[in-house]
Amino acid sequence: MKDNLLPSSLEKLLELILQAVSELVDFELAVILKLSDSNHLVVQKAVGPLAGGDLLTYKIDLRQRKDIARILNINEPYLFDENEEHIDTYEEILELPEGHSCMVSPLYIKDQPIGLLTLDHSVCGQFSPMIVDIIGTLSRLIAIIIDQNESGQYLDAERKSLTRERNLLLKNNQSEFRNLIGSSPTWNIVLEQIRTVAESDLPVLIHGETGTGKEQAAKVIHSLSSRRDAPFITLNCSALNAGLAESELFGHEQGAFTSANSRRRGRFELADGGTLFLDEIADLPAEIQPKILRTLQEGTFERVGGEKTLSCNVRVIAASNKNLRTEVSENRFREDLYYRLGVFPVNLPPLRDRREDIVPLAEHFLSGAGCGSSAILGTEALEEMLRYPWPGNIRELQNVMRRAALLAGDGVINVHHLGLTGNLSDTSIVQGESPAKEKKDGFPTLQEVETSHIRKALTASGGKIYGSDGAAVLLGLKPSTLQSRMNKLGISKNSGS
């Protein structure tokens, strides 16, 4: 983002234009009017000591103001002579002294008028012929800027409309949702919320326990939005002191503090045109919260140690595992910032509240999209997973699947591979285990449990590995996988008994 980037809203754009004009021309009132139809000019922006009041809603009917209509048609700036009899542009709402300085300049795109720029000053003779020429040149530039801005707004609206229509047609199992696995009723509500809010530029506040997938949800919102080709920038707000947080968010100038050896762009600059994801927003230092609020409201900020106000066009998605309402009530988080961020809240349910999604998620993590294992989940393991409360949610499930796949190799994942309960002594696979093989506290190791289980299968199959009645079938393994495990554990075919 460049320092002189124009703000996205038309009002701020027009204000910047008139501020630039004020550096060249001394006026008391400068107004940009837009041609709303063939007969009416409507005030879009007015600045200067005389601006305000009824002027902000003023409309000129060109059928009644033939003088202005005539000037609008000639496409040249016009300076009223102080001795010239004419009706003041804003006669109905402003009283200016007789002979005051008054100039109007049509705004044209090609051969079509789009509006009018007017300049007034209570002192006569304020605008010289050189000023008239300058205003003529500036008017052409102003017209181009306004037209490009409005064209951009039209294209942006069309892009958002197409994005919204596309999102509504997307099904939950399509690639856009590949990292948001699940089809439970609770999860379908979340996906519908994401699909709805994605096409807008509204701030989104995602709430959910640790490990529920808040960042993944934010990435999908970004990928489904009209900003998907622009940057997605993240910042974890936890463990940041006020000084570091301000530099990370807004950047700093060279020499702003001891270690600031060069200018550094902050996250808002890096995310310009795209999305900024603020994780653990509840931990944002209190001193920084009003600065974030200002940037959200006005789209402007200053780098640490800088004096120049910069502009940005950023969609903010925030996330927290804390209840921000509670944080607000206990004065740890600003109420106005909470309402600004929480325009569209999305609540991610814990995994225990969407148990129908546990198996699809586990299979996803076992597949090539996860750890690339060909292991399969045994019946008892599935039952154990459905009973388990999953305090670490999806992140815990992913880690459990990675560990279980490693322990099971290409075989069947059983309960003892999961390591969820921490107590396998009452399961059938260890019943009859010789006390001599147990640890002093009566708890066997995973290797001991696996060895015992394979030996029992060999005993039941009469020492056979292959065939429909072989140990490999009983264990749900490929014969080659079983032999590999037997070799590793030092088990012979005849050691089943």
Coordinates of C-alpha atoms in Angstrom, one line a residue:
M1 CA 0.0 0.0 0.0
K2 CA 1.3 3.4 -0.9
D3 CA 1.2 6.3 1.5
N4 CA -1.0 8.4 -0.7
L5 CA -3.6 5.7 -1.4
L6 CA -7.1 7.2 -1.6
P7 CA -9.8 6.0 0.8
S8 CA -12.4 3.7 -0.5
S9 CA -15.5 5.7 0.4
L10 CA -16.6 8.4 -2.0
E11 CA -17.2 10.9 0.8
K12 CA -13.5 10.6 2.0
L13 CA -12.4 10.7 -1.6
L14 CA -14.2 14.0 -2.3
E15 CA -12.9 15.5 1.0
L16 CA -9.3 14.7 -0.1
I17 CA -9.9 16.3 -3.5
L18 CA -11.2 19.5 -2.0
Q19 CA -8.4 19.6 0.6
A20 CA -6.0 19.4 -2.4
V21 CA -7.8 22.3 -4.1
S22 CA -7.5 24.4 -0.9
E23 CA -3.7 24.2 -1.1
L24 CA -3.9 26.0 -4.5
V25 CA -6.9 28.3 -4.1
D26 CA -8.1 30.4 -1.2
F27 CA -11.9 29.9 -0.9
E28 CA -14.5 30.0 1.9
L29 CA -16.7 27.4 0.2
A30 CA -16.0 24.6 -2.2
V31 CA -18.7 22.3 -3.3
I32 CA -18.8 19.3 -5.6
L33 CA -22.3 18.6 -7.0
K34 CA -23.3 15.4 -8.9
L35 CA -25.7 15.3 -11.8
S36 CA -28.2 12.8 -10.4
D37 CA -30.4 13.0 -13.6
S38 CA -30.6 15.3 -16.6
N39 CA -32.3 18.1 -14.5
H40 CA -30.8 18.0 -11.0
L41 CA -27.5 18.7 -9.4
V42 CA -27.1 17.3 -5.9
V43 CA -24.5 18.3 -3.4
Q44 CA -22.0 15.5 -2.7
K45 CA -19.4 17.3 -0.6
A46 CA -18.9 20.8 0.8
V47 CA -15.9 22.2 2.7
G48 CA -14.8 25.5 4.0
P49 CA -16.0 28.0 6.7
L50 CA -19.4 28.5 4.9
A51 CA -20.1 24.8 4.5
G52 CA -22.8 23.0 6.6
G53 CA -26.4 23.4 7.5
D54 CA -28.9 23.1 4.6
L55 CA -26.1 23.0 2.1
L56 CA -25.4 19.4 2.7
T57 CA -28.9 18.4 1.4
Y58 CA -29.1 21.1 -1.3
K59 CA -30.4 20.3 -4.8
I60 CA -30.3 22.6 -7.9
D61 CA -33.1 22.2 -10.4
L62 CA -31.6 23.1 -13.8
R63 CA -35.0 23.7 -15.3
Q64 CA -35.2 26.7 -13.0
R65 CA -31.5 27.7 -13.1
K66 CA -31.1 28.2 -16.8
D67 CA -27.9 30.1 -16.1
I68 CA -26.2 27.1 -14.4
A69 CA -27.6 24.8 -17.1
R70 CA -26.0 27.0 -19.8
I71 CA -22.6 27.0 -18.1
L72 CA -22.8 23.2 -17.5
N73 CA -23.3 22.7 -21.3
I74 CA -20.2 24.7 -22.3
N75 CA -17.7 22.6 -20.4
E76 CA -15.5 25.5 -19.3
P77 CA -14.9 27.1 -15.9
Y78 CA -16.8 30.3 -15.6
L79 CA -15.8 33.3 -13.3
F80 CA -18.6 35.7 -12.6
D81 CA -17.6 39.3 -12.9
E82 CA -18.1 41.3 -9.7
N83 CA -20.3 43.7 -11.6
E84 CA -22.2 41.0 -13.4
E85 CA -25.8 40.6 -12.4
H86 CA -26.5 37.0 -11.6
I87 CA -28.3 34.8 -9.1
D88 CA -26.0 33.3 -6.5
T89 CA -25.5 29.6 -6.8
Y90 CA -26.8 29.0 -3.3
E91 CA -29.0 32.1 -3.0
E92 CA -31.8 30.2 -1.2
I93 CA -29.6 29.1 1.7
L94 CA -26.5 31.4 1.9
E95 CA -26.2 35.1 2.1
L96 CA -23.0 36.4 0.5
P97 CA -22.1 40.1 0.0
E98 CA -22.7 41.7 -3.3
G99 CA -19.7 41.5 -5.7
H100 CA -18.3 38.4 -3.9
S101 CA -16.0 36.0 -5.8
C102 CA -17.9 33.2 -7.4
M103 CA -16.7 30.5 -9.9
V104 CA -18.2 27.4 -11.3
S105 CA -16.5 24.6 -13.3
P106 CA -18.3 21.8 -15.0
L107 CA -17.1 18.2 -14.5
Y108 CA -17.0 16.2 -17.7
I109 CA -16.2 12.7 -18.8
K110 CA -15.6 12.7 -22.5
D111 CA -18.5 14.7 -23.8
Q112 CA -20.9 14.0 -20.9
P113 CA -21.3 16.2 -17.9
I114 CA -21.3 14.4 -14.5
G115 CA -21.3 17.3 -12.1
L116 CA -20.2 20.8 -11.1
L117 CA -17.4 22.3 -8.9
T118 CA -18.2 25.6 -7.3
L119 CA -15.9 28.0 -5.4
D120 CA -17.0 31.1 -3.4
H121 CA -15.3 33.7 -1.3
S122 CA -16.9 36.7 0.4
V123 CA -14.1 39.0 -0.8
C124 CA -14.3 40.3 -4.4
G125 CA -11.5 39.7 -6.9
Q126 CA -10.3 36.6 -5.1
F127 CA -10.0 34.4 -8.2
S128 CA -7.4 35.5 -10.9
P129 CA -7.4 34.3 -14.5
M130 CA -4.5 32.0 -13.6
I131 CA -6.7 30.4 -10.9
V132 CA -9.5 29.9 -13.4
D133 CA -7.1 28.0 -15.7
I134 CA -5.9 25.9 -12.7
I135 CA -9.4 25.0 -11.7
G136 CA -10.2 24.0 -15.3
T137 CA -7.4 21.5 -15.3
L138 CA -8.2 20.3 -11.8
S139 CA -11.9 19.8 -12.8
R140 CA -10.9 17.4 -15.5
L141 CA -8.8 15.4 -13.1
I142 CA -11.6 15.5 -10.4
A143 CA -14.1 14.2 -13.0
I144 CA -11.8 11.3 -13.9
I145 CA -11.2 10.4 -10.2
I146 CA -14.9 10.5 -9.4
D147 CA -15.8 8.4 -12.5
Q148 CA -13.2 5.8 -11.8
N149 CA -14.3 5.6 -8.1
E150 CA -17.9 5.1 -9.1
S151 CA -17.0 2.6 -11.8
G152 CA -14.9 0.7 -9.2
Q153 CA -17.8 0.8 -6.8
Y154 CA -20.1 -0.6 -9.5
L155 CA -17.7 -3.4 -10.3
D156 CA -17.2 -4.1 -6.7
A157 CA -21.0 -4.4 -6.2
E158 CA -21.2 -6.7 -9.2
R159 CA -18.4 -8.8 -7.9
K160 CA -20.0 -9.1 -4.5
S161 CA -23.3 -10.0 -6.1
L162 CA -21.7 -12.8 -8.1
T163 CA -19.8 -13.9 -5.1
R164 CA -23.0 -14.1 -3.1
E165 CA -24.7 -16.1 -5.8
R166 CA -21.8 -18.5 -6.1
N167 CA -21.6 -19.0 -2.3
L168 CA -25.3 -19.8 -2.1
L169 CA -24.8 -22.6 -4.8
L170 CA -21.9 -24.1 -3.0
K171 CA -22.5 -27.4 -1.3
N172 CA -20.8 -28.3 2.0
N173 CA -18.8 -31.1 0.4
Q174 CA -17.2 -28.9 -2.2
S175 CA -13.5 -28.0 -2.3
E176 CA -14.1 -24.6 -0.8
F177 CA -15.1 -26.3 2.5
R178 CA -12.4 -29.0 2.4
N179 CA -10.9 -27.8 5.7
L180 CA -14.3 -27.5 7.4
I181 CA -15.3 -31.1 7.6
G182 CA -18.7 -32.1 9.0
S183 CA -22.3 -32.5 8.2
S184 CA -24.0 -32.4 11.6
P185 CA -27.0 -30.0 12.0
T186 CA -24.9 -27.9 14.4
W187 CA -22.0 -27.6 11.9
N188 CA -24.3 -27.0 8.9
I189 CA -25.6 -23.8 10.7
V190 CA -22.0 -22.6 11.0
L191 CA -21.3 -23.3 7.3
E192 CA -24.5 -21.4 6.4
Q193 CA -23.3 -18.4 8.4
I194 CA -19.9 -18.5 6.8
R195 CA -21.5 -18.7 3.3
T196 CA -23.8 -15.8 4.1
V197 CA -21.2 -13.3 5.6
A198 CA -18.4 -14.1 3.3
E199 CA -19.4 -11.9 0.4
S200 CA -19.8 -8.8 2.6
D201 CA -17.1 -6.6 4.1
L202 CA -18.6 -6.8 7.6
P203 CA -16.3 -7.5 10.5
V204 CA -16.7 -11.0 11.8
L205 CA -16.2 -12.2 15.4
I206 CA -15.5 -16.0 15.6
H207 CA -15.9 -17.5 19.1
G208 CA -15.0 -21.0 20.0
E209 CA -13.0 -23.1 22.4
T210 CA -9.3 -23.8 21.7
G211 CA -8.9 -26.2 18.8
T212 CA -12.4 -25.7 17.2
G213 CA -11.0 -24.4 13.9
K214 CA -11.3 -20.6 14.2
E215 CA -8.5 -19.7 11.9
Q216 CA -9.7 -22.3 9.3
A217 CA -13.1 -20.7 9.4
A218 CA -11.6 -17.2 8.9
K219 CA -9.6 -18.5 5.9
V220 CA -12.7 -19.9 4.3
I221 CA -14.6 -16.6 4.8
H222 CA -11.7 -14.9 3.0
S223 CA -11.6 -17.5 0.2
L224 CA -15.3 -17.1 -0.4
S225 CA -15.2 -13.3 -0.4
S226 CA -14.5 -10.8 -3.2
R227 CA -11.1 -10.2 -1.5
R228 CA -9.9 -13.8 -2.1
D229 CA -7.1 -12.7 -4.5
A230 CA -5.8 -10.2 -2.0
P231 CA -3.7 -11.0 1.1
F232 CA -4.9 -12.9 4.2
I233 CA -2.7 -11.7 7.1
T234 CA -2.8 -13.1 10.6
L235 CA -1.7 -11.8 14.0
N236 CA -2.0 -13.6 17.3
C237 CA -2.7 -10.9 19.9
S238 CA -1.8 -13.0 22.9
A239 CA 1.5 -12.3 24.7
L240 CA 1.9 -9.0 23.0
N241 CA 2.7 -5.9 25.1
A242 CA 1.3 -2.5 24.1
G243 CA 4.5 -1.4 22.3
L244 CA 4.9 -4.6 20.3
A245 CA 1.2 -4.8 19.5
E246 CA 1.2 -1.3 18.1
S247 CA 4.2 -1.9 15.9
E248 CA 2.9 -5.3 14.7
L249 CA -0.5 -3.8 13.7
F250 CA 0.5 -0.3 12.4
G251 CA 4.2 -0.6 11.6
H252 CA 6.9 1.8 12.6
E253 CA 9.2 4.4 11.1
Q254 CA 13.0 4.1 11.1
G255 CA 14.3 5.4 14.5
A256 CA 10.8 5.2 16.2
F257 CA 12.5 3.3 19.0
T258 CA 15.9 1.8 19.8
S259 CA 15.8 -1.3 17.6
A260 CA 13.8 0.3 14.7
N261 CA 16.7 0.3 12.2
S262 CA 14.4 0.6 9.2
R263 CA 10.8 1.3 8.3
R264 CA 8.5 -1.6 8.8
R265 CA 5.0 -2.1 7.5
G266 CA 2.4 -3.3 9.9
R267 CA -0.4 -5.9 9.5
F268 CA -2.9 -3.3 8.4
E269 CA -0.7 -2.2 5.5
L270 CA 0.2 -5.8 4.6
A271 CA -3.5 -6.7 4.5
D272 CA -4.6 -3.7 2.4
G273 CA -7.3 -4.8 0.0
G274 CA -7.6 -8.2 1.8
T275 CA -8.4 -9.6 5.2
L276 CA -6.7 -9.3 8.6
F277 CA -7.3 -12.1 11.0
L278 CA -6.8 -11.1 14.7
D279 CA -6.6 -14.3 16.8
E280 CA -7.1 -14.2 20.6
I281 CA -8.5 -10.6 20.3
A282 CA -9.5 -10.6 24.0
D283 CA -5.8 -10.5 24.9
L284 CA -5.2 -7.3 22.9
P285 CA -3.6 -4.7 25.3
A286 CA -6.1 -2.1 26.5
E287 CA -3.9 0.8 25.3
I288 CA -4.2 -0.5 21.7
Q289 CA -7.9 -1.1 21.6
P290 CA -9.0 2.5 20.9
K291 CA -6.4 2.7 18.0
I292 CA -7.9 -0.5 16.5
L293 CA -11.4 1.0 16.9
R294 CA -10.3 4.2 15.1
T295 CA -8.8 2.2 12.2
L296 CA -12.0 0.1 11.9
Q297 CA -14.2 3.2 11.9
E298 CA -12.1 5.6 9.7
G299 CA -9.8 3.3 7.8
T300 CA -6.8 5.4 8.8
F301 CA -3.8 5.0 11.1
E302 CA -0.2 6.2 11.7
R303 CA 2.9 4.2 12.0
V304 CA 4.7 4.3 15.3
G305 CA 7.0 7.3 15.2
G306 CA 5.2 8.6 12.1
E307 CA 3.2 11.8 11.5
K308 CA 1.6 11.0 8.2
T309 CA -1.9 9.5 8.3
L310 CA -2.2 6.4 6.1
S311 CA -5.3 4.8 4.7
C312 CA -6.2 1.1 4.3
N313 CA -9.0 -1.0 3.0
V314 CA -9.1 -4.0 5.2
R315 CA -11.7 -6.5 6.3
V316 CA -11.1 -7.6 9.9
I317 CA -12.0 -11.1 11.2
A318 CA -11.4 -11.5 15.0
A319 CA -11.4 -14.6 17.1
S320 CA -11.4 -15.5 20.7
N321 CA -11.8 -18.5 23.0
K322 CA -13.0 -16.2 25.8
N323 CA -16.5 -14.7 26.2
L324 CA -16.0 -11.1 25.1
R325 CA -19.3 -10.1 26.8
T326 CA -17.7 -11.2 30.1
E327 CA -14.5 -9.4 29.2
V328 CA -16.5 -6.2 28.6
S329 CA -18.5 -6.5 31.8
E330 CA -15.3 -6.9 33.8
N331 CA -13.7 -3.9 32.0
R332 CA -11.0 -5.9 30.3
F333 CA -12.3 -5.1 26.8
R334 CA -13.8 -2.0 25.3
E335 CA -17.5 -2.2 24.8
D336 CA -17.5 0.0 21.6
L337 CA -14.8 -2.2 20.1
Y338 CA -16.7 -5.3 21.0
Y339 CA -19.8 -4.1 19.1
R340 CA -17.7 -2.9 16.2
L341 CA -16.1 -6.3 15.8
G342 CA -19.2 -8.3 16.7
V343 CA -21.4 -7.1 13.8
F344 CA -21.6 -10.7 12.6
P345 CA -20.8 -13.3 15.3
V346 CA -20.0 -16.9 14.3
N347 CA -19.9 -19.4 17.2
L348 CA -18.0 -22.6 16.5
P349 CA -19.3 -25.6 18.6
P350 CA -17.0 -27.8 20.5
L351 CA -16.4 -31.3 19.1
R352 CA -18.4 -32.9 21.9
D353 CA -21.5 -31.1 20.6
R354 CA -21.1 -32.4 17.0
R355 CA -20.2 -36.1 17.6
E356 CA -21.6 -37.0 14.2
D357 CA -18.6 -35.3 12.7
I358 CA -15.9 -37.2 14.7
V359 CA -15.6 -40.1 12.3
P360 CA -15.5 -38.0 9.1
L361 CA -12.9 -35.7 10.7
A362 CA -10.8 -38.7 11.8
E363 CA -10.9 -40.3 8.4
H364 CA -9.9 -37.0 6.9
F365 CA -6.9 -36.7 9.1
L366 CA -5.9 -40.3 8.3
S367 CA -6.2 -39.7 4.6
G368 CA -3.7 -38.0 2.3
A369 CA -5.1 -34.6 3.4
G370 CA -4.0 -35.5 6.9
C371 CA -1.1 -37.9 7.7
G372 CA -1.3 -40.1 4.6
S373 CA -1.9 -43.3 6.4
S374 CA -3.8 -46.3 5.1
A375 CA -4.7 -47.4 8.6
I376 CA -8.3 -47.9 9.4
L377 CA -10.3 -47.4 12.5
G378 CA -11.4 -50.5 14.5
T379 CA -14.9 -50.7 15.9
E380 CA -13.8 -50.4 19.5
A381 CA -11.6 -47.4 18.7
L382 CA -14.6 -45.7 17.0
E383 CA -16.8 -46.4 20.0
E384 CA -14.1 -45.0 22.3
M385 CA -13.7 -41.9 20.2
L386 CA -17.5 -41.3 20.3
R387 CA -17.5 -41.6 24.1
Y388 CA -14.5 -39.3 24.6
P389 CA -15.3 -35.6 25.4
W390 CA -12.4 -34.2 23.3
P391 CA -11.4 -31.2 25.5
G392 CA -8.9 -30.2 22.9
N393 CA -11.5 -30.4 20.1
I394 CA -10.5 -30.8 16.5
R395 CA -6.8 -30.1 17.1
E396 CA -6.7 -32.9 19.7
L397 CA -8.4 -35.3 17.3
Q398 CA -5.9 -34.5 14.6
N399 CA -3.0 -35.2 16.9
V400 CA -4.5 -38.4 18.2
M401 CA -5.0 -39.6 14.6
R402 CA -1.4 -38.9 13.7
R403 CA -0.1 -40.7 16.7
A404 CA -2.5 -43.7 16.3
A405 CA -1.6 -44.0 12.6
L406 CA 2.1 -44.1 13.5
L407 CA 1.5 -46.8 16.1
A408 CA -0.8 -48.9 13.9
G409 CA 1.3 -48.7 10.8
D410 CA -0.9 -49.8 7.9
G411 CA -3.2 -51.8 10.1
V412 CA -6.2 -51.3 12.2
I413 CA -6.3 -48.6 14.8
N414 CA -7.5 -50.0 18.1
V415 CA -8.3 -48.5 21.4
H416 CA -4.8 -48.8 22.8
H417 CA -3.4 -46.8 19.8
L418 CA -5.6 -43.8 20.7
G419 CA -4.3 -43.3 24.2
L420 CA -7.4 -41.5 25.2
T421 CA -8.5 -43.0 28.6
G422 CA -5.2 -43.7 30.1
N423 CA -6.6 -46.9 31.5
L424 CA -6.6 -50.1 29.3
S425 CA -6.4 -52.6 32.2
D426 CA -10.1 -53.5 31.9
T427 CA -10.2 -54.1 28.1
S428 CA -10.5 -57.6 26.6
I429 CA -7.2 -57.3 24.8
V430 CA -5.2 -57.5 28.1
Q431 CA -7.3 -60.0 30.0
G432 CA -5.2 -63.0 30.9
E433 CA -1.9 -61.1 30.6
S434 CA 0.7 -62.7 32.8
P435 CA 1.4 -60.6 35.9
A436 CA 5.1 -61.0 35.3
K437 CA 4.8 -59.0 32.1
E438 CA 3.0 -56.0 33.8
K439 CA 4.6 -52.9 35.2
K440 CA 4.9 -52.7 38.9
D441 CA 1.7 -50.6 39.0
G442 CA -0.2 -53.2 37.0
F443 CA -0.3 -51.2 33.8
P444 CA 1.2 -52.8 30.6
T445 CA 3.1 -50.9 27.9
L446 CA 1.7 -50.5 24.4
Q447 CA 4.3 -53.0 23.1
E448 CA 3.2 -55.5 25.6
V449 CA -0.5 -55.0 24.8
E450 CA 0.2 -55.4 21.1
T451 CA 2.3 -58.5 21.6
S452 CA -0.4 -60.1 23.8
H453 CA -3.1 -59.3 21.2
I454 CA -1.2 -60.8 18.3
R455 CA -0.4 -64.0 20.3
K456 CA -4.1 -64.4 21.1
A457 CA -5.0 -64.1 17.4
L458 CA -2.3 -66.7 16.5
T459 CA -3.7 -69.0 19.2
A460 CA -7.2 -68.7 17.8
S461 CA -6.1 -69.3 14.3
G462 CA -3.9 -72.3 15.1
G463 CA -0.8 -70.4 14.1
K464 CA -2.1 -69.6 10.6
I465 CA -1.5 -66.1 9.2
Y466 CA -3.0 -66.3 5.8
G467 CA -6.5 -67.4 4.7
S468 CA -10.0 -66.6 5.8
D469 CA -9.4 -68.2 9.2
G470 CA -5.9 -66.8 9.6
A471 CA -4.7 -64.3 12.3
A472 CA -4.5 -61.5 9.8
V473 CA -8.2 -61.6 9.1
L474 CA -9.0 -61.8 12.8
L475 CA -6.8 -58.7 13.4
G476 CA -8.1 -56.8 10.3
L477 CA -4.6 -56.6 8.9
K478 CA -2.9 -57.4 5.6
P479 CA -0.8 -60.6 6.1
S480 CA 2.3 -58.8 5.1
T481 CA 1.6 -56.1 7.7
L482 CA 1.0 -58.7 10.4
Q483 CA 4.3 -60.4 9.6
S484 CA 6.1 -57.1 9.7
R485 CA 4.7 -56.4 13.2
M486 CA 5.5 -60.0 14.4
N487 CA 9.1 -59.6 13.2
K488 CA 9.5 -56.3 15.0
L489 CA 8.0 -57.6 18.2
G490 CA 9.9 -60.9 18.0
I491 CA 6.8 -63.1 17.7
S492 CA 7.0 -66.5 15.9
K493 CA 4.0 -68.3 14.4
N494 CA 4.3 -71.0 17.0
S495 CA 4.4 -68.6 20.0
G496 CA 0.6 -68.0 20.1
S497 CA 0.1 -70.3 23.0

